[in-house]
Coordinates of C-alpha atoms in Angstrom, one line a residue:
Chain A
X1 CA -16.2 11.8 -59.7
X2 CA -17.9 10.5 -56.6
X3 CA -14.9 8.3 -55.9
X4 CA -12.5 11.3 -55.7
X5 CA -14.8 13.3 -53.4
X6 CA -14.4 10.8 -50.6
X7 CA -10.8 9.9 -51.2
X8 CA -8.2 11.9 -49.3
X9 CA -5.6 13.8 -51.4
X10 CA -1.8 13.4 -50.8
X11 CA -0.3 14.8 -47.6
X12 CA 2.6 17.2 -47.9
X13 CA 5.0 14.4 -46.8
X14 CA 3.5 12.0 -49.4
X15 CA 3.8 14.6 -52.2
X16 CA 7.4 15.3 -51.2
X17 CA 8.1 11.6 -51.4
X18 CA 6.4 11.4 -54.8
X19 CA 8.4 14.4 -56.1
X20 CA 11.7 12.9 -54.9
X21 CA 11.0 9.9 -57.1
X22 CA 11.2 12.1 -60.3
X23 CA 14.8 13.0 -61.0
X24 CA 14.1 15.6 -63.6
X25 CA 12.0 17.7 -61.2
X26 CA 15.3 18.3 -59.3
X27 CA 17.0 20.1 -62.1
X28 CA 17.4 23.8 -62.6
X29 CA 16.8 25.9 -65.7
X30 CA 17.6 29.4 -67.1
X31 CA 20.4 30.3 -64.9
X32 CA 19.8 28.2 -61.8
X33 CA 16.1 28.6 -61.2
X34 CA 14.3 25.6 -59.9
X35 CA 12.1 24.0 -62.6
X36 CA 8.4 24.5 -62.3
X37 CA 7.0 21.9 -64.6
X38 CA 3.5 22.6 -65.7
X39 CA 3.5 20.9 -69.0
X40 CA 2.4 17.3 -68.0
X41 CA -0.5 17.3 -70.5
X42 CA 2.1 17.4 -73.3
X43 CA 4.3 14.8 -71.6
X44 CA 4.8 13.7 -68.0
X45 CA 8.0 13.2 -66.2
X46 CA 9.1 9.7 -65.2
X47 CA 9.7 8.1 -61.8
X48 CA 12.8 6.2 -61.0
X49 CA 11.1 2.9 -61.1
X50 CA 10.2 3.4 -64.8
X51 CA 13.7 4.5 -65.7
X52 CA 15.2 1.5 -63.8
X53 CA 12.7 -0.9 -65.4
X54 CA 14.0 -0.1 -68.9
X55 CA 17.6 -0.3 -67.8
X56 CA 17.0 -3.6 -66.0
X57 CA 15.2 -5.0 -69.0
X58 CA 18.2 -4.2 -71.3
X59 CA 20.7 -5.4 -68.7
X60 CA 19.0 -8.6 -67.7
X61 CA 16.2 -9.7 -70.0
X62 CA 16.7 -8.3 -73.5
X63 CA 15.8 -10.9 -76.1
X64 CA 13.2 -11.4 -78.8
X65 CA 9.8 -12.0 -77.3
X66 CA 7.4 -14.7 -78.4
X67 CA 10.1 -16.6 -80.2
X68 CA 13.2 -18.5 -79.2
X69 CA 13.2 -21.2 -76.5
X70 CA 16.1 -20.0 -74.5
X71 CA 15.9 -18.7 -70.9
X72 CA 16.4 -15.0 -71.6
X73 CA 13.8 -15.1 -74.3
X74 CA 11.4 -16.7 -71.9
X75 CA 12.1 -14.0 -69.3
X76 CA 11.7 -11.2 -71.9
X77 CA 8.4 -12.6 -73.0
X78 CA 7.2 -12.9 -69.4
X79 CA 8.2 -9.2 -68.7
X80 CA 6.4 -8.1 -71.9
X81 CA 3.2 -10.0 -71.1
X82 CA 3.3 -9.1 -67.4
X83 CA 3.4 -5.4 -68.5
X84 CA 0.4 -6.0 -70.7
X85 CA -1.5 -7.4 -67.7
X86 CA -0.5 -4.5 -65.5
X87 CA -1.8 -2.0 -68.1
X88 CA -4.9 -4.0 -68.7
X89 CA -5.8 -4.2 -65.0
X90 CA -5.0 -0.5 -64.6
X91 CA -7.8 0.4 -67.0
X92 CA -10.2 -2.3 -66.2
X93 CA -9.6 -4.4 -69.3
X94 CA -8.8 -8.1 -70.0
X95 CA -5.2 -8.8 -70.9
X96 CA -6.0 -9.8 -74.5
X97 CA -8.0 -6.6 -75.0
X98 CA -4.8 -4.5 -74.9
X99 CA -2.8 -4.1 -78.1
X100 CA 0.7 -2.4 -77.9
X101 CA 1.0 0.5 -80.2
X102 CA 3.7 3.2 -80.7
X103 CA 1.3 5.6 -79.0
X104 CA -2.3 6.8 -78.9
X105 CA -2.1 8.4 -82.3
X106 CA -1.1 5.0 -83.8
X107 CA -3.8 3.3 -81.8
X108 CA -6.6 5.5 -83.2
X109 CA -5.2 5.2 -86.7
X110 CA -5.1 1.4 -86.2
X111 CA -8.9 1.4 -85.6
X112 CA -9.6 3.8 -88.5
X113 CA -7.4 1.8 -90.9
X114 CA -8.8 -1.5 -89.8
X115 CA -12.4 -0.2 -90.4
X116 CA -11.1 0.9 -93.9
X117 CA -9.7 -2.5 -94.5
X118 CA -13.0 -4.2 -93.5
X119 CA -14.7 -1.8 -95.9
X120 CA -12.4 -3.0 -98.6
X121 CA -13.5 -6.5 -98.0
X122 CA -10.7 -7.7 -95.8
X123 CA -11.4 -9.8 -92.7
X124 CA -14.0 -12.0 -94.3
X125 CA -17.5 -12.5 -93.0
X126 CA -16.5 -11.6 -89.4
X127 CA -15.5 -8.1 -90.4
X128 CA -18.6 -7.3 -92.5
X129 CA -20.0 -5.7 -89.4
X130 CA -17.4 -2.9 -89.7
X131 CA -18.0 -2.1 -93.4
X132 CA -18.8 1.5 -94.1
X133 CA -20.9 2.7 -97.0
X134 CA -21.2 6.1 -98.6
X135 CA -23.6 8.1 -96.5
X136 CA -22.7 6.4 -93.3
X137 CA -21.7 8.8 -90.7
X138 CA -18.8 9.2 -88.3
X139 CA -19.3 11.5 -85.3
X140 CA -16.5 13.4 -83.5
X141 CA -16.4 16.6 -81.5
X142 CA -15.1 20.1 -82.1
X143 CA -12.9 19.6 -79.0
X144 CA -10.8 16.7 -80.4
X145 CA -7.1 16.6 -80.5
X146 CA -6.0 16.3 -84.2
X147 CA -5.1 12.7 -83.5
X148 CA -8.8 11.9 -83.0
X149 CA -10.0 14.0 -85.9
X150 CA -7.7 13.7 -88.9
X151 CA -7.8 9.8 -89.0
X152 CA -11.6 10.0 -89.2
X153 CA -11.5 12.7 -91.9
X154 CA -9.2 10.3 -93.9
X155 CA -11.4 7.3 -93.3
X156 CA -14.4 9.3 -94.6
X157 CA -12.4 10.3 -97.6
X158 CA -11.5 6.7 -98.3
X159 CA -15.0 5.2 -97.8
X160 CA -17.5 8.0 -98.7
X161 CA -18.7 8.2 -95.1
X162 CA -19.6 11.6 -93.8
X163 CA -18.0 13.3 -90.8
X164 CA -20.3 15.1 -88.3
X165 CA -19.5 16.6 -84.9
X166 CA -20.8 18.0 -81.7
X167 CA -19.9 21.6 -81.0
X168 CA -18.6 23.1 -77.8
X169 CA -20.4 25.6 -75.6
X170 CA -18.9 28.9 -74.3
X171 CA -17.6 27.1 -71.2
X172 CA -15.7 24.6 -73.3
X173 CA -18.0 21.7 -72.6
X174 CA -19.5 19.5 -75.3
X175 CA -22.8 20.8 -76.4
X176 CA -25.0 17.6 -76.4
X177 CA -28.3 19.4 -76.5
X178 CA -29.0 17.8 -79.9
X179 CA -27.5 14.3 -79.3
X180 CA -30.4 12.6 -81.2
X181 CA -29.9 14.7 -84.3
X182 CA -26.1 14.2 -84.5
X183 CA -26.0 10.5 -83.5
X184 CA -28.6 8.9 -85.8
X185 CA -29.3 5.6 -87.5
X186 CA -26.7 6.5 -90.1
X187 CA -23.9 6.8 -87.4
X188 CA -21.4 4.0 -87.4
X189 CA -18.6 5.4 -85.2
X190 CA -18.6 7.9 -82.4
X191 CA -15.1 9.0 -81.6
X192 CA -14.4 11.5 -78.7
X193 CA -11.9 12.5 -76.1
X194 CA -12.5 11.5 -72.5
X195 CA -10.9 14.7 -71.3
X196 CA -10.0 17.6 -73.5
X197 CA -6.3 18.4 -73.7
X198 CA -7.2 22.1 -74.0
X199 CA -10.1 22.7 -71.7
X200 CA -9.5 19.9 -69.2
X201 CA -13.3 19.2 -69.3
X202 CA -14.4 15.6 -68.8
X203 CA -16.8 14.4 -71.4
X204 CA -20.1 12.8 -70.4
X205 CA -19.1 9.3 -71.6
X206 CA -22.3 7.6 -70.4
X207 CA -24.5 9.9 -72.5
X208 CA -22.4 9.4 -75.6
X209 CA -22.0 5.6 -75.2
X210 CA -25.8 5.2 -74.6
X211 CA -26.6 7.2 -77.7
X212 CA -24.1 5.3 -79.8
X213 CA -25.3 1.9 -78.5
X214 CA -28.9 2.8 -79.3
X215 CA -28.0 3.1 -83.0
X216 CA -25.4 0.3 -83.1
X217 CA -22.4 2.6 -83.6
X218 CA -19.0 1.8 -82.3
X219 CA -17.4 4.1 -79.7
X220 CA -13.7 5.1 -79.8
X221 CA -12.5 6.9 -76.7
X222 CA -9.3 9.0 -76.7
X223 CA -8.3 8.4 -73.1
X224 CA -4.9 10.1 -73.2
X225 CA -5.8 12.8 -70.8
X226 CA -8.0 10.7 -68.5
X227 CA -6.0 7.6 -67.8
X228 CA -3.1 9.4 -66.1
X229 CA -5.3 11.6 -63.9
X230 CA -8.6 9.8 -63.1
X231 CA -9.7 6.3 -62.2
X232 CA -10.7 4.8 -65.5
X233 CA -12.5 1.5 -65.9
X234 CA -13.0 0.8 -69.6
X235 CA -15.4 -2.1 -69.1
X236 CA -17.6 0.0 -66.8
X237 CA -17.5 2.9 -69.3
X238 CA -18.7 0.5 -71.9
X239 CA -16.7 2.0 -74.8
X240 CA -15.7 -0.3 -77.7
X241 CA -12.2 1.0 -78.3
X242 CA -9.9 3.3 -76.4
X243 CA -6.5 4.7 -76.9
X244 CA -3.9 6.1 -74.5
X245 CA -0.2 6.7 -74.4
X246 CA 2.5 5.7 -71.9
X247 CA 4.4 9.0 -72.0
X248 CA 1.5 11.0 -70.5
X249 CA 1.1 8.5 -67.7
X250 CA 4.6 8.6 -66.3
X251 CA 5.8 5.9 -68.8
X252 CA 8.3 6.0 -71.7
X253 CA 7.8 7.5 -75.1
X254 CA 7.3 5.2 -78.1
X255 CA 4.6 3.0 -76.6
X256 CA 0.9 3.2 -76.0
X257 CA -2.1 1.0 -76.0
X258 CA -5.2 0.3 -77.9
X259 CA -8.1 -1.2 -76.0
X260 CA -10.7 -3.1 -77.9
X261 CA -13.6 -5.2 -76.7
X262 CA -12.6 -8.8 -77.2
X263 CA -15.3 -9.8 -79.7
X264 CA -14.5 -6.7 -81.8
X265 CA -10.7 -7.2 -81.8
X266 CA -11.4 -10.8 -82.8
X267 CA -13.4 -9.7 -85.8
X268 CA -11.2 -6.8 -86.9
X269 CA -8.8 -7.3 -89.8
X270 CA -5.1 -6.4 -89.3
X271 CA -3.5 -3.2 -90.5
X272 CA 0.2 -3.5 -90.3
X273 CA 1.3 -6.9 -91.5
X274 CA 4.5 -8.9 -91.4
X275 CA 6.3 -11.0 -88.9
X276 CA 5.0 -12.1 -85.5
X277 CA 1.3 -11.7 -86.4
X278 CA 0.8 -14.6 -88.7
X279 CA -0.1 -18.3 -88.4
X280 CA 0.4 -19.9 -91.9
X281 CA 2.1 -18.1 -94.7
X282 CA 2.3 -19.4 -98.2
X283 CA 3.4 -17.6 -101.4
X284 CA -0.2 -16.6 -102.1
X285 CA -1.9 -16.1 -98.8
X286 CA -1.6 -15.8 -95.0
X287 CA -3.7 -16.5 -92.0
X288 CA -3.5 -14.3 -88.9
X289 CA -3.1 -14.8 -85.2
X290 CA -5.8 -13.9 -82.8
X291 CA -5.6 -10.5 -81.1
X292 CA -3.7 -8.9 -79.6
X293 CA -0.8 -10.4 -81.6
X294 CA -2.7 -9.9 -84.9
X295 CA -2.1 -6.1 -84.4
X296 CA 1.5 -6.3 -83.3
X297 CA 3.5 -6.9 -86.5
X298 CA 7.3 -6.7 -86.3
X299 CA 9.6 -6.4 -83.4
X300 CA 7.8 -4.5 -80.6
X301 CA 9.0 -1.7 -78.3
X302 CA 9.5 -4.3 -75.5
X303 CA 11.6 -2.2 -73.0
X304 CA 9.2 0.7 -73.3
X305 CA 6.2 -1.6 -72.9
X306 CA 7.8 -3.0 -69.7
X307 CA 8.3 0.6 -68.6
X308 CA 4.6 1.4 -69.3
X309 CA 3.6 -1.6 -67.1
X310 CA 5.7 -0.3 -64.3
X311 CA 4.2 3.2 -64.6
X312 CA 0.7 1.7 -64.4
X313 CA 1.7 -0.3 -61.3
X314 CA 3.3 2.8 -59.7
X315 CA 0.0 4.8 -60.2
X316 CA -2.1 1.8 -59.0
X317 CA -0.1 1.6 -55.8
X318 CA -0.6 5.2 -55.1
X319 CA -4.2 4.8 -56.0
X320 CA -5.9 6.7 -58.9
X321 CA -8.6 8.0 -56.5
X322 CA -5.9 9.7 -54.5
X323 CA -4.1 10.9 -57.6
X324 CA -7.4 12.5 -58.8
X325 CA -8.1 14.0 -55.4
X326 CA -4.7 15.6 -55.3
X327 CA -4.9 16.9 -58.8
X328 CA -8.3 18.3 -58.1
X329 CA -6.7 20.5 -55.5
X330 CA -4.1 21.6 -58.0
X331 CA -6.8 22.3 -60.6
X332 CA -8.5 24.6 -58.1
X333 CA -5.2 26.4 -57.5
X334 CA -4.6 26.8 -61.3
X335 CA -8.1 28.2 -61.8
X336 CA -7.3 31.1 -59.4
X337 CA -5.5 32.7 -62.4
X338 CA -8.9 34.1 -63.3
X339 CA -8.4 36.5 -60.4
X340 CA -5.5 38.1 -62.3
X341 CA -6.7 41.1 -64.4
X342 CA -6.6 40.4 -68.1
X343 CA -6.6 36.6 -67.9
X344 CA -9.3 34.6 -69.7
X345 CA -9.5 30.8 -69.3
X346 CA -10.6 28.8 -72.3
X347 CA -12.7 26.0 -70.7
X348 CA -14.7 25.6 -67.6
X349 CA -14.0 28.1 -65.0
X350 CA -15.5 25.9 -62.3
X351 CA -13.7 22.7 -61.0
X352 CA -16.7 20.4 -61.7
X353 CA -15.9 17.5 -64.0
X354 CA -12.5 18.9 -65.1
X355 CA -8.9 18.1 -64.5
X356 CA -5.8 20.2 -63.9
X357 CA -5.4 21.4 -67.5
X358 CA -6.0 25.1 -67.8
X359 CA -5.6 27.0 -71.1
X360 CA -5.8 30.7 -71.1
X361 CA -5.2 33.9 -73.0
X362 CA -3.7 37.1 -71.7
X363 CA -5.2 40.4 -72.9
X364 CA -2.9 42.1 -75.3
X365 CA 0.0 39.6 -75.0
X366 CA 0.5 36.7 -77.4
X367 CA 0.7 33.2 -75.9
X368 CA 4.3 32.8 -77.1
X369 CA 5.3 35.9 -75.3
X370 CA 3.5 34.8 -72.2
X371 CA 5.4 31.6 -72.1
X372 CA 8.7 33.3 -72.7
X373 CA 8.3 35.4 -69.6
X374 CA 7.2 32.4 -67.6
X375 CA 10.2 30.4 -68.9
X376 CA 12.5 33.1 -67.8
X377 CA 11.3 32.4 -64.3
X378 CA 11.8 28.6 -64.7
X379 CA 8.1 27.9 -65.4
X380 CA 7.4 25.5 -68.2
X381 CA 4.0 25.7 -69.9
X382 CA 2.8 24.7 -73.3
X383 CA 2.0 27.3 -75.9
X384 CA 0.2 27.1 -79.3
X385 CA -2.9 25.3 -80.4
X386 CA -2.2 22.1 -78.6
X387 CA -3.0 20.1 -81.7
X388 CA -6.6 21.3 -81.5
X389 CA -7.0 24.0 -84.1
X390 CA -10.8 23.7 -84.5
X391 CA -11.3 24.2 -80.8
X392 CA -9.1 27.3 -80.8
X393 CA -10.9 28.6 -83.9
X394 CA -14.2 28.1 -82.0
X395 CA -12.9 30.5 -79.3
X396 CA -11.5 33.0 -81.9
X397 CA -7.9 32.5 -80.8
X398 CA -4.9 31.1 -82.8
X399 CA -3.0 30.1 -79.7
X400 CA -3.3 29.8 -76.0
X401 CA -0.9 29.1 -73.1
X402 CA -1.6 26.0 -71.1
X403 CA -0.6 25.0 -67.6
X404 CA -1.2 21.3 -66.7
X405 CA -0.6 19.3 -63.6
X406 CA 0.3 15.7 -62.8
X407 CA 0.5 13.7 -59.6
X408 CA 3.8 15.4 -58.7
X409 CA 2.6 18.9 -59.1
X410 CA 2.5 20.9 -55.9
X411 CA 0.6 24.0 -54.8
X412 CA 4.0 25.8 -54.6
X413 CA 4.4 25.2 -58.4
X414 CA 1.1 26.9 -59.0
X415 CA 1.8 29.8 -56.7
X416 CA 5.1 30.5 -58.5
X417 CA 3.2 30.3 -61.8
X418 CA 0.5 32.7 -60.7
X419 CA 3.1 35.2 -59.4
X420 CA 5.0 35.2 -62.7
X421 CA 1.8 35.4 -64.7
X422 CA 0.7 38.4 -62.8
X423 CA 3.7 40.3 -64.1
X424 CA 3.3 39.5 -67.7
X425 CA 1.1 42.3 -68.9
X426 CA 3.2 44.9 -67.2
X427 CA 6.3 43.5 -68.9
X428 CA 4.8 44.1 -72.3
X429 CA 3.1 47.4 -71.4
X430 CA -0.3 45.8 -71.9
X431 CA -1.9 47.1 -68.7
Chain B
X1 CA 20.6 42.8 -69.1
X2 CA 18.8 39.5 -68.6
X3 CA 18.3 37.1 -71.5
X4 CA 14.7 38.0 -71.5
X5 CA 15.5 41.7 -71.7
X6 CA 18.0 41.0 -74.5
X7 CA 15.2 39.3 -76.3
X8 CA 12.5 41.9 -75.8
X9 CA 14.5 45.0 -76.4
X10 CA 12.5 48.3 -76.5
X11 CA 12.9 48.6 -80.2
X12 CA 11.2 45.2 -80.6
X13 CA 8.4 46.0 -78.2
X14 CA 7.9 49.3 -80.0
X15 CA 7.7 47.7 -83.5
X16 CA 5.3 45.0 -82.1
X17 CA 3.0 47.7 -80.8
X18 CA 3.2 50.0 -83.8
X19 CA 4.1 47.8 -86.8
X20 CA 5.2 49.2 -90.1
X21 CA 3.6 48.1 -93.3
X22 CA 0.5 46.6 -91.8
X23 CA -2.5 46.7 -94.1
X24 CA -2.2 45.3 -97.6
X25 CA -1.6 47.9 -100.3
X26 CA -2.7 47.6 -104.0
X27 CA 0.3 47.2 -106.3
X28 CA 1.2 49.9 -108.8
X29 CA 0.0 48.9 -112.3
X30 CA 2.8 47.7 -114.4
X31 CA 5.0 46.6 -111.5
X32 CA 5.8 43.0 -110.6
X33 CA 3.8 42.1 -107.5
X34 CA 2.9 39.0 -105.6
X35 CA 1.6 37.8 -102.3
X36 CA 2.6 35.0 -100.0
X37 CA 0.9 33.4 -97.0
X38 CA 3.1 31.8 -94.4
X39 CA 2.2 30.0 -91.2
X40 CA 4.1 28.8 -88.2
X41 CA 2.3 25.4 -87.8
X42 CA 3.5 25.0 -84.2
X43 CA 1.6 28.0 -83.0
X44 CA -0.7 29.1 -85.7
X45 CA 0.9 32.4 -86.3
X46 CA 0.4 33.7 -89.8
X47 CA 1.3 36.4 -92.2
X48 CA 0.1 37.4 -95.6
X49 CA 2.6 39.6 -97.3
X50 CA 2.5 41.5 -100.6
X51 CA 5.5 42.9 -102.4
X52 CA 5.6 45.4 -105.2
X53 CA 8.8 45.7 -107.3
X54 CA 9.3 48.5 -109.8
X55 CA 10.7 48.2 -113.3
X56 CA 14.3 48.9 -112.1
X57 CA 14.2 46.0 -109.7
X58 CA 13.7 48.1 -106.5
X59 CA 11.3 47.0 -103.8
X60 CA 8.6 49.8 -103.9
X61 CA 6.4 48.6 -101.1
X62 CA 6.0 45.7 -98.7
X63 CA 2.6 45.4 -97.0
X64 CA 1.2 42.7 -94.9
X65 CA -1.6 41.4 -92.6
X66 CA -1.0 38.9 -89.9
X67 CA -1.3 37.9 -86.3
X68 CA 1.3 36.4 -84.0
X69 CA 3.6 37.0 -81.2
X70 CA 5.6 40.2 -80.6
X71 CA 8.7 38.7 -82.2
X72 CA 7.0 37.8 -85.5
X73 CA 5.1 41.0 -85.6
X74 CA 8.2 43.2 -84.8
X75 CA 10.5 41.3 -87.1
X76 CA 8.1 41.7 -90.1
X77 CA 7.8 45.3 -89.2
X78 CA 11.6 45.9 -89.0
X79 CA 12.0 43.9 -92.3
X80 CA 9.4 46.1 -94.0
X81 CA 11.3 49.2 -93.1
X82 CA 14.6 47.7 -94.0
X83 CA 13.9 46.4 -97.5
X84 CA 11.5 49.2 -98.8
X85 CA 13.2 51.2 -101.5
X86 CA 16.1 48.8 -101.8
X87 CA 17.3 47.0 -104.9
X88 CA 16.8 43.3 -105.0
X89 CA 20.5 42.5 -104.7
X90 CA 20.6 44.3 -101.4
X91 CA 17.5 42.7 -100.2
X92 CA 19.1 39.3 -100.9
X93 CA 22.1 40.4 -98.9
X94 CA 19.9 41.5 -96.0
X95 CA 18.0 38.3 -96.0
X96 CA 21.3 36.3 -95.9
X97 CA 22.6 38.5 -93.0
X98 CA 19.4 38.2 -91.0
X99 CA 19.4 34.4 -91.4
X100 CA 23.1 34.3 -90.3
X101 CA 22.2 36.4 -87.3
X102 CA 19.4 34.0 -86.4
X103 CA 21.8 31.1 -86.7
X104 CA 24.3 32.8 -84.3
X105 CA 22.9 31.3 -81.0
X106 CA 23.0 34.7 -79.4
X107 CA 26.5 35.6 -80.4
X108 CA 25.6 38.1 -83.2
X109 CA 27.6 38.7 -86.3
X110 CA 31.3 39.5 -86.7
X111 CA 30.7 41.2 -90.0
X112 CA 30.4 44.9 -89.1
X113 CA 29.2 45.9 -92.5
X114 CA 26.4 43.3 -92.4
X115 CA 25.4 44.5 -88.9
X116 CA 25.3 48.1 -90.1
X117 CA 23.1 47.1 -92.9
X118 CA 20.7 45.2 -90.6
X119 CA 20.1 48.3 -88.5
X120 CA 17.2 47.8 -86.1
X121 CA 17.1 44.1 -87.0
X122 CA 20.3 43.6 -85.0
X123 CA 18.0 43.8 -81.9
X124 CA 16.8 40.3 -82.7
X125 CA 20.2 38.9 -81.7
X126 CA 18.7 37.9 -78.4
X127 CA 16.0 35.8 -80.1
X128 CA 18.6 33.6 -81.7
X129 CA 19.3 32.2 -78.2
X130 CA 15.9 30.6 -78.2
X131 CA 15.5 27.9 -80.9
X132 CA 11.7 27.8 -80.5
X133 CA 11.5 31.5 -81.3
X134 CA 13.8 31.8 -84.3
X135 CA 10.9 30.7 -86.6
X136 CA 8.8 33.6 -85.3
X137 CA 11.5 36.0 -86.3
X138 CA 11.9 34.5 -89.7
X139 CA 8.1 34.2 -90.6
X140 CA 8.0 37.6 -92.4
X141 CA 11.3 37.0 -94.1
X142 CA 10.0 33.7 -95.4
X143 CA 6.9 35.5 -96.8
X144 CA 9.1 38.2 -98.4
X145 CA 11.3 35.6 -100.1
X146 CA 8.4 33.6 -101.3
X147 CA 6.5 36.6 -102.6
X148 CA 9.6 37.9 -104.5
X149 CA 10.0 34.5 -106.1
X150 CA 6.3 34.5 -107.1
X151 CA 6.5 38.0 -108.5
X152 CA 9.0 36.9 -111.2
X153 CA 11.2 39.9 -110.2
X154 CA 14.1 37.5 -109.3
X155 CA 14.0 35.8 -112.7
X156 CA 16.7 37.7 -114.6
X157 CA 18.4 39.9 -112.2
X158 CA 22.0 39.5 -111.1
X159 CA 22.3 38.9 -107.4
X160 CA 18.6 38.1 -107.1
X161 CA 18.7 34.4 -106.9
X162 CA 16.6 32.4 -104.5
X163 CA 19.3 32.3 -101.9

């Protein structure tokens, strides 16, 4: 994160201006307490410009996109495609390398099902490169969110491919000591999270991409927790596919994006078929449009896509380097919970290559009960396995509590959180 | 009393710390017995509960293993005390009363007889104000209902239907 080392974080005045832009942060909870929102890794709050963009679209530009020759349809199409450009440039991709999806889960499933379709012979000669055979291997990690694990289990079950994975060390970082024995000539796909939604650790993308390239395997990056918090340039990272959702990056729910390198998307067979993605349809066969439209069957979530584009622009204007620098300060504040007796952090306890996502257990108090006491003080954290059961099993716990930051999180939020957390064990008589 | 204190009443904290019925017990030979494993998929809490019903249709023992939050542990403990030694028809009534209590959004029950029957379980009224925690309180009850159904003890007894 060299870039973030040299970039200055937000000033107090800038942070106040940012926070004022998020209406929900102004509300109170549980009998008038100010809300301390530390659950941004689950979903982020939305700035006014995103909310207004959706309203404006419905009030002024709502029409079917990519069809109809009337003026409103033209404007709707322009808004939809401008949003695609904004999202593409935000992550260092070309416009036609961004496919709208209902979210990151759908984006990863799209890749997995497209590979399955190629294996079934769909997509013709172009798609032969994607075919999987029994004994081929798909590599994931023990740290994955279920959304980047279960689709690969299913693809293995359908094709006879074998799932392998990298483990996690005691500090919550990927154990890549045996890269060459996990990623081998049999590996066809390497799917991994850029940043863990549990530990906050940033994966060594370069190492994994280099190893995958050496054996001709495709890389699939779950970028849900990196794109909202770090500068991300997908071309520079060199991954083949990437998935991320709008709702974690200050955008609306119901929309996300799949990035695919152009030549790969061009060769990939479609998954969901129907209207809007076809060229010529007869009663017996159909030809498909080029990407990204080939992967966007049916009416799209246009207003939400427009909102996602505005969210990307909002973050771009602030500068992701500065966002990362700010959140780095917040992460350091969050990590101070290790000074409270009886608190154990699941994940790196240092702030190197990690973001402001901190999962923890409290000695003698179940995570549910921890979050209930915090909630009583107006502090919102996530509790449970965070859709990462294998990772929790690795650490011998069924559930953790997780505090996570975003660009609008302030040091005061973390101070309130730490104060409330310090009283939890006494409340349950666990001291 | 704050909402939080209403939720974590002393009786609940005590049961969570010293739960009743923990540790699976072998069933008596000749009794109807069965086991049920229930999980709360949102948090990974789980309970494995075994029930043993004697020839007269009385719950002889309830025993269980599990891990989870204080609400799920305490609720399973209170339930164990409540239903042990009771005829199946009464167990069904208690189950219905506790479900009604959990659906009361913190208001409790008007039915004094039902409240009396619930005993310590009335302490969970505060939990019913928190939709995310109601499932925790019902985890053990779900395991009881399922294990009774599996045991075959409900098959031909009046008042012992599934609901």
